[in-house]
Amino acid sequence: MTAGTFEIAGRSVARLGFGAMRLTGLGIWGEPEDRRECVRVVRRAVELGVQFIDTADSYGPHVSEEIIREAIHPYPADVLIATKVGLTRNGPDVVDTPRGRVRLGPKAWPPVGRPEYLRAQVLLSLRRLGLDQIDLLQLHRVDPQVPLEDQVGELKALRDEGKVVAIGLSQVDVAQIERARAVVEISTVQNRFNITERDSEPVLDHCTRHGIGFIPWAPVAQGGLAAGDVVDRIAKAHDATPAQVALAWLLARSPVVLPIPGTSKVAHLEENLAAARIPLTAAEVDDLSAA
């Protein structure tokens, strides 16, 4: 891949990573439809140069972490595993109704940020992943019932004990980043951001100024990218798909951006990773940014 690198936990990793949420069943719940294919996806990602794999204890729950271990443990020395704690599950986030499938969204992912819970989940993730130390541990969501300083403080304690190398946040605003940074160094921020959803642009700009890695989740709007005229034109010029152009734009948007497109299919993985080789011109980046 040719997407450039970014340093996390003292290690340089290729910026186009792999998000492992889709290595699960419908609604990010339970076993995937084809576990063997999911194992192949993780192995193929590493073969193609992916060095940054992002998962969470709540994906499945637990299933994603278990598949990553099955696929590539013992881990290659140049692969960094990131996981997240702080969200619980009360069932799948997609349910079948008489009107069709309905996404429950946050209702299916209640946050729990009590320090003792975060600690317990980190210890369980270490066991599931087969690690002595988590390279990057992220607070999946800020629990509004618990002071942010207490939540981040527990992650710092785990880092000081050697169980964690680097600490990240997810779905936060600039003020929350700065509150967290007053407690511990923050290496990354993971917020929803893509070519059509840019509410977190102020957060991305803040991360760029401070050298904090920015991990856009749903980097192609979870498959729902509406290909506009500008995206279509640029995709045709590069013999690429709109999704590949969307990923290439993220990589060009800032040197701190680490997109993590996810999939459960090898063919889709290979298509996503090819985005790293799309040489967008400065004018094309400007056109996409203005779209």
XYZ file of C-alpha atoms in Angstrom:
291
model
C 0.000 0.000 0.000
C 1.067 3.600 -0.532
C -1.123 5.534 1.916
C 1.735 6.662 4.143
C 2.190 5.910 7.819
C 1.289 7.272 11.235
C 2.879 6.571 14.615
C 0.794 5.017 17.409
C 2.199 3.544 20.604
C 5.721 4.221 19.348
C 5.137 2.203 16.186
C 4.685 3.324 12.604
C 1.669 1.773 10.880
C 0.197 2.071 7.389
C -2.620 4.599 7.558
C -5.234 2.514 5.732
C -6.308 -0.021 8.323
C -9.039 -2.602 8.813
C -12.146 -2.252 10.960
C -13.274 -5.597 12.368
C -16.866 -4.790 13.347
C -18.291 -6.701 10.393
C -16.700 -9.994 11.473
C -19.978 -10.724 13.283
C -23.598 -11.635 12.660
C -26.520 -9.446 11.647
C -26.787 -6.384 13.842
C -23.177 -6.861 15.023
C -24.502 -9.721 17.140
C -23.280 -13.288 17.418
C -21.394 -15.396 14.918
C -20.898 -14.291 11.304
C -22.627 -16.124 8.511
C -19.267 -17.484 7.296
C -16.624 -17.593 10.030
C -14.016 -19.190 7.764
C -14.343 -16.326 5.296
C -13.940 -13.825 8.126
C -10.733 -15.551 9.205
C -9.526 -15.348 5.601
C -10.370 -11.637 5.526
C -8.128 -10.879 8.507
C -5.274 -12.968 7.134
C -5.588 -11.404 3.690
C -5.608 -7.915 5.188
C -2.230 -8.565 6.774
C -0.916 -10.117 3.545
C -1.877 -6.916 1.717
C -0.002 -4.702 4.140
C -2.581 -3.739 6.759
C -0.775 -2.952 10.014
C -3.631 -1.421 12.018
C -6.629 -3.562 13.011
C -9.439 -2.008 15.040
C -11.968 -4.011 17.037
C -14.006 -3.787 20.283
C -15.202 -6.057 23.042
C -18.801 -5.169 22.117
C -18.539 -6.448 18.539
C -20.465 -9.690 18.756
C -19.952 -9.191 21.655
C -16.484 -10.765 21.839
C -16.746 -12.494 18.437
C -14.598 -10.014 16.518
C -11.721 -10.201 18.995
C -11.880 -14.006 18.966
C -11.752 -14.183 15.155
C -8.758 -11.849 15.011
C -6.882 -14.102 17.414
C -7.863 -17.216 15.460
C -6.703 -15.651 12.215
C -3.296 -14.148 13.008
C -2.135 -15.046 16.532
C 0.766 -14.960 17.278
C 0.581 -11.495 15.800
C 3.108 -10.260 13.232
C 5.514 -7.806 14.824
C 4.404 -4.962 12.549
C 0.646 -5.338 13.225
C -0.958 -3.119 15.860
C -4.188 -4.322 17.477
C -6.569 -1.671 18.794
C -9.658 -2.478 20.811
C -12.325 -0.548 22.683
C -14.231 -0.817 25.960
C -17.117 1.121 27.452
C -20.143 -0.073 25.471
C -22.380 -2.948 26.509
C -24.915 -4.853 24.406
C -28.545 -5.717 25.034
C -29.115 -7.482 21.732
C -28.572 -6.981 17.992
C -28.768 -3.427 16.690
C -30.843 -4.612 13.720
C -34.164 -6.380 14.304
C -36.793 -7.812 11.968
C -40.234 -6.214 12.203
C -43.440 -6.498 10.146
C -42.231 -3.384 8.302
C -38.830 -4.896 7.573
C -35.462 -4.608 9.267
C -35.047 -1.710 11.675
C -31.763 -0.406 13.064
C -31.932 0.325 16.793
C -28.725 2.325 16.896
C -27.493 3.503 20.314
C -30.378 1.742 22.100
C -28.548 -1.535 21.499
C -25.212 -0.177 22.767
C -25.637 1.278 26.295
C -22.445 2.928 27.585
C -20.972 1.843 30.924
C -17.946 3.781 32.089
C -17.613 2.738 35.704
C -13.890 2.270 36.345
C -14.282 -1.258 37.704
C -16.240 -2.280 34.584
C -13.678 -0.786 32.211
C -10.883 -2.600 34.026
C -12.696 -5.931 33.904
C -13.360 -5.587 30.181
C -9.742 -4.761 29.438
C -8.603 -7.862 31.287
C -11.081 -9.984 29.331
C -9.997 -8.443 26.012
C -6.396 -9.254 26.842
C -7.403 -12.875 27.364
C -9.543 -13.110 24.212
C -6.904 -11.489 22.019
C -4.078 -13.518 23.554
C -2.122 -10.419 24.515
C -0.133 -9.328 27.543
C -0.542 -5.697 26.518
C -3.061 -3.849 24.333
C -1.350 -1.573 21.811
C -4.182 0.957 21.640
C -7.103 0.957 24.079
C -9.986 3.274 23.256
C -12.888 4.458 25.393
C -15.731 3.439 23.076
C -18.164 6.042 24.391
C -18.172 8.520 27.237
C -20.674 7.393 29.876
C -22.620 10.535 30.884
C -23.262 9.010 34.321
C -19.560 8.863 35.200
C -17.086 11.778 35.220
C -14.947 11.616 32.101
C -11.858 12.095 34.243
C -12.682 8.911 36.174
C -13.134 6.900 32.992
C -9.919 8.111 31.392
C -8.157 7.903 34.737
C -8.823 4.166 34.889
C -7.375 3.709 31.413
C -4.321 5.649 32.561
C -3.994 3.338 35.570
C -4.085 0.345 33.229
C -1.419 1.971 31.082
C 0.751 2.649 34.122
C 0.421 -1.029 35.067
C 1.714 -2.053 31.646
C -1.561 -3.534 30.387
C -2.013 -0.799 27.767
C 0.469 1.134 25.616
C -1.596 3.990 24.171
C -5.042 5.442 24.897
C -7.718 6.723 22.527
C -11.233 8.128 22.631
C -14.302 7.571 20.463
C -17.195 9.832 19.473
C -16.078 12.876 21.431
C -15.963 16.630 20.904
C -13.003 18.975 21.233
C -13.827 19.923 24.825
C -13.899 16.263 25.866
C -10.573 15.639 24.145
C -8.983 18.435 26.126
C -10.494 17.244 29.417
C -9.062 13.793 28.713
C -5.663 15.203 27.737
C -5.478 16.905 31.124
C -5.459 13.380 32.615
C -3.395 11.359 30.130
C -1.877 11.582 26.669
C -4.492 10.829 24.006
C -3.051 9.102 20.946
C -6.171 8.776 18.780
C -9.773 9.849 18.391
C -12.317 7.704 16.543
C -15.422 9.579 15.347
C -17.965 9.005 12.601
C -16.721 10.892 9.548
C -16.880 10.386 5.801
C -17.322 12.318 2.595
C -21.053 12.825 3.238
C -21.038 13.108 7.052
C -18.673 15.778 8.328
C -20.066 16.861 11.705
C -16.723 15.916 13.277
C -14.696 18.217 11.027
C -13.768 20.507 13.981
C -12.497 17.425 15.838
C -10.448 16.327 12.829
C -8.931 19.800 12.506
C -8.101 19.795 16.226
C -6.444 16.388 15.918
C -4.459 17.564 12.918
C -3.145 20.579 14.840
C -2.105 18.439 17.812
C -0.790 15.377 15.979
C -3.538 13.095 17.329
C -4.543 10.207 15.100
C -8.078 10.543 13.727
C -9.831 7.252 12.944
C -12.999 7.836 10.894
C -15.514 5.086 11.519
C -18.090 4.384 8.809
C -15.541 5.841 6.341
C -17.829 5.094 3.396
C -21.092 5.616 5.336
C -21.381 1.870 6.084
C -22.087 1.101 2.446
C -24.614 3.911 2.121
C -22.445 6.343 0.176
C -24.523 8.427 -2.173
C -22.286 8.901 -5.180
C -22.736 12.492 -6.274
C -21.685 14.021 -9.574
C -18.229 15.001 -8.277
C -17.535 11.563 -6.793
C -18.765 9.828 -9.949
C -16.623 12.016 -12.202
C -13.467 11.436 -10.194
C -14.166 7.711 -9.847
C -14.454 7.377 -13.610
C -11.231 9.337 -14.129
C -9.340 6.849 -11.964
C -11.241 3.717 -13.044
C -12.287 3.373 -9.402
C -15.463 2.917 -7.398
C -17.110 5.788 -5.493
C -16.215 4.039 -2.228
C -12.537 3.899 -3.227
C -12.608 7.618 -4.024
C -14.218 8.319 -0.643
C -11.405 6.444 1.101
C -8.729 8.131 -0.988
C -10.223 11.510 -0.065
C -10.025 10.659 3.643
C -6.353 9.756 3.274
C -5.714 13.042 1.486
C -7.767 15.098 3.942
C -5.123 15.061 6.694
C -1.922 13.151 7.461
C -3.383 12.075 10.827
C -6.363 10.227 9.291
C -6.416 6.416 9.561
C -9.510 5.049 7.782
C -10.673 1.599 8.880
C -13.056 0.245 6.236
C -14.571 -3.038 7.323
C -16.010 -6.073 5.585
C -16.564 -9.791 5.990
C -15.617 -10.643 2.389
C -12.127 -10.974 0.905
C -13.120 -9.461 -2.450
C -14.547 -6.368 -0.752
C -11.435 -6.069 1.417
C -9.182 -6.095 -1.651
C -11.338 -3.435 -3.301
C -11.174 -1.208 -0.209
C -7.412 -1.473 0.179
C -6.852 -0.568 -3.465
C -7.977 2.948 -2.505
C -4.500 3.552 -1.096
C -3.131 3.544 -4.650
C -5.510 6.175 -6.078
C -3.443 9.325 -6.745
C -5.994 12.105 -6.259
C -4.804 15.458 -7.526
C -4.942 18.548 -5.305
C -7.787 19.870 -7.459
C -9.747 16.638 -7.050
C -9.283 16.737 -3.275
C -10.528 20.331 -3.255
C -13.554 19.428 -5.380
C -14.464 16.536 -3.073
C -13.976 18.689 0.009
C -16.322 21.301 -1.447
C -18.957 18.769 -2.523
